């Protein structure tokens, strides 16, 4: 009988070489290490230099995940790249496919901002559950430093660049225990990286719009309120679908946006701090990369062990939010 369950069998991560600490940011904007640390928990972030690309860091993360899963690139059936900052607006997944030598793999990008990893996980899982694919590589990667307004102290202190990846494989027992996804476009204006164009007349009477994307704008307070309310709710719902209680969660792996959000969500769910994975002090908010980056570090540190129950939740622009409950390993 065909295996239609899902197991997450490998993880990997990579960040650009250059790191930028809070002190360095005080040279750019009117801020302080104390403000950034107490309001966000972030101490430094990594930023990509002009020679580094999204596909390169994503490929590095993917290689590690494949190695851990004991898979060769040719074994991969599907590559899903969750990103909002591709090297190419037509998508970067195919370049990663080529760089990996994953010749058989279908590859495409998926955009759901900071929820991209969780949305990607659920998307990838559907292909396995329907028996279409056996081995899926899911990558979350973003280079938000390209789109941050480095003059805006309300946003530039928050973000960092990075990539994380996991391998999902068809498995006899299903380790994806429950999930829930949500979107609310009425709050779209809270967090944007908008395309701004001006009209250009091509021929008399025919006008098109050309321009470029504008730096990130965010209503920090709105996004904070949204996250603290919606994330506990959606984790509860995903746990209900998994038929598990909150006490059965071994690790809470949230989108690493802000330590205060992590603390408030854990508090509301009554999950003790020692079960909360946090590495945002070193990386800042790496958008679609943040969950797999935190997951991979915790796996490699031996914190997350086979069979552990993980509650992961992403939230961000769209607005979008989602949660997935899964067990690590086969
Ligand atoms: N340094 C010093 N002062 C600052 C800075 C800074 N970097 N940024 C803002 N301030 C000032 C403000 O100008 C304001 O001053 P004012 O009162 O004189 O006007 C004061 O600090 C307070 O500003 P607030 O915006 O009220 O600060 P708040 O306590 O809300 O913290 C923060 C701001 C950290 C952005 C918070 O709102 C937050 O974490 N929001 C969630 C944002 C988030 O996580 N977004 C990402 C999720 S989605 C995604 O990942 C894409």
PDB file of C-alpha atoms and ligand atoms in Angstrom, residues 30-31 35 39-40 114 153-154 157-159 191 218 220-221 223-224 255 257-258 260-261 285 315-316, ligand 1:
ATOM      1  CA  UNK A  30      18.215  57.489  16.031  1.00  0.00           C
ATOM      2  CA  UNK A  31      17.976  54.312  18.120  1.00  0.00           C
ATOM      3  CA  UNK A  35      15.502  50.299  22.942  1.00  0.00           C
ATOM      4  CA  UNK A  39      11.203  46.202  22.796  1.00  0.00           C
ATOM      5  CA  UNK A  40      12.114  43.267  20.549  1.00  0.00           C
ATOM      6  CA  UNK A 114       6.056  35.514   7.294  1.00  0.00           C
ATOM      7  CA  UNK A 153      13.920  53.249  12.712  1.00  0.00           C
ATOM      8  CA  UNK A 154      10.476  51.703  13.293  1.00  0.00           C
ATOM      9  CA  UNK A 157      15.853  47.383  13.411  1.00  0.00           C
ATOM     10  CA  UNK A 158      13.501  44.400  13.107  1.00  0.00           C
ATOM     11  CA  UNK A 159      14.462  42.441  10.035  1.00  0.00           C
ATOM     12  CA  UNK A 191       2.160  45.556   6.504  1.00  0.00           C
ATOM     13  CA  UNK A 218       4.258  48.559   8.891  1.00  0.00           C
ATOM     14  CA  UNK A 220       3.774  47.926  14.378  1.00  0.00           C
ATOM     15  CA  UNK A 221       1.075  48.284  17.010  1.00  0.00           C
ATOM     16  CA  UNK A 223       0.573  43.851  13.799  1.00  0.00           C
ATOM     17  CA  UNK A 224       1.505  43.286  17.438  1.00  0.00           C
ATOM     18  CA  UNK A 255       7.677  32.991  13.631  1.00  0.00           C
ATOM     19  CA  UNK A 257       9.211  38.406  14.965  1.00  0.00           C
ATOM     20  CA  UNK A 258       9.621  39.806  18.444  1.00  0.00           C
ATOM     21  CA  UNK A 260       7.461  40.106  23.365  1.00  0.00           C
ATOM     22  CA  UNK A 261       5.121  38.379  20.895  1.00  0.00           C
ATOM     23  CA  UNK A 285      12.861  38.676  11.893  1.00  0.00           C
ATOM     24  CA  UNK A 315       1.935  35.202  10.976  1.00  0.00           C
ATOM     25  CA  UNK A 316       2.449  38.327   8.971  1.00  0.00           C
TER      26      UNK A 316
HETATM   27  N1  LIG B   1      14.559  53.199  18.351  1.00  0.00           N
HETATM   28  C1  LIG B   1      14.146  54.141  19.203  1.00  0.00           C
HETATM   29  N2  LIG B   1      12.888  54.577  19.256  1.00  0.00           N
HETATM   30  C2  LIG B   1      12.006  54.013  18.417  1.00  0.00           C
HETATM   31  C3  LIG B   1      12.370  53.012  17.504  1.00  0.00           C
HETATM   32  C4  LIG B   1      13.715  52.614  17.476  1.00  0.00           C
HETATM   33  N3  LIG B   1      14.172  51.657  16.636  1.00  0.00           N
HETATM   34  N4  LIG B   1      11.290  52.664  16.799  1.00  0.00           N
HETATM   35  C5  LIG B   1      10.262  53.377  17.247  1.00  0.00           C
HETATM   36  N5  LIG B   1      10.698  54.214  18.223  1.00  0.00           N
HETATM   37  C6  LIG B   1       9.942  55.174  18.990  1.00  0.00           C
HETATM   38  C7  LIG B   1       8.706  55.632  18.283  1.00  0.00           C
HETATM   39  O1  LIG B   1       9.006  56.690  17.386  1.00  0.00           O
HETATM   40  C8  LIG B   1       7.849  56.079  19.425  1.00  0.00           C
HETATM   41  O2  LIG B   1       8.257  57.350  19.839  1.00  0.00           O
HETATM   42  P1  LIG B   1       7.172  58.495  20.115  1.00  0.00           P
HETATM   43  O3  LIG B   1       6.333  57.949  21.228  1.00  0.00           O
HETATM   44  O4  LIG B   1       8.014  59.651  20.457  1.00  0.00           O
HETATM   45  O5  LIG B   1       6.415  58.623  18.836  1.00  0.00           O
HETATM   46  C9  LIG B   1       8.209  55.108  20.547  1.00  0.00           C
HETATM   47  O6  LIG B   1       9.478  54.548  20.179  1.00  0.00           O
HETATM   48  C10 LIG B   1       7.221  54.001  20.720  1.00  0.00           C
HETATM   49  O7  LIG B   1       6.939  53.458  19.447  1.00  0.00           O
HETATM   50  P2  LIG B   1       5.918  52.312  19.245  1.00  0.00           P
HETATM   51  O8  LIG B   1       5.736  52.026  17.798  1.00  0.00           O
HETATM   52  O9  LIG B   1       4.705  52.628  20.064  1.00  0.00           O
HETATM   53  O10 LIG B   1       6.700  51.134  19.943  1.00  0.00           O
HETATM   54  P3  LIG B   1       6.170  49.717  20.372  1.00  0.00           P
HETATM   55  O11 LIG B   1       6.327  49.518  21.798  1.00  0.00           O
HETATM   56  O12 LIG B   1       4.835  49.421  19.746  1.00  0.00           O
HETATM   57  O13 LIG B   1       7.229  48.764  19.671  1.00  0.00           O
HETATM   58  C11 LIG B   1       7.478  47.406  17.743  1.00  0.00           C
HETATM   59  C12 LIG B   1       7.394  48.819  18.273  1.00  0.00           C
HETATM   60  C13 LIG B   1       8.699  46.725  18.314  1.00  0.00           C
HETATM   61  C14 LIG B   1       7.599  47.460  16.213  1.00  0.00           C
HETATM   62  C15 LIG B   1       6.196  46.629  18.144  1.00  0.00           C
HETATM   63  O14 LIG B   1       5.060  47.379  17.826  1.00  0.00           O
HETATM   64  C16 LIG B   1       6.099  45.310  17.510  1.00  0.00           C
HETATM   65  O15 LIG B   1       6.857  44.404  17.816  1.00  0.00           O
HETATM   66  N6  LIG B   1       5.131  45.109  16.599  1.00  0.00           N
HETATM   67  C17 LIG B   1       5.012  43.880  15.892  1.00  0.00           C
HETATM   68  C18 LIG B   1       5.800  44.046  14.677  1.00  0.00           C
HETATM   69  C19 LIG B   1       6.189  42.733  14.097  1.00  0.00           C
HETATM   70  O16 LIG B   1       6.524  41.809  14.785  1.00  0.00           O
HETATM   71  N7  LIG B   1       6.147  42.693  12.793  1.00  0.00           N
HETATM   72  C20 LIG B   1       6.548  41.619  12.088  1.00  0.00           C
HETATM   73  C21 LIG B   1       5.482  40.565  12.010  1.00  0.00           C
HETATM   74  S1  LIG B   1       5.008  40.295  10.441  1.00  0.00           S
HETATM   75  C22 LIG B   1       6.345  39.947   9.618  1.00  0.00           C
HETATM   76  O17 LIG B   1       7.161  39.287  10.157  1.00  0.00           O
HETATM   77  C23 LIG B   1       6.566  40.489   8.250  1.00  0.00           C
END
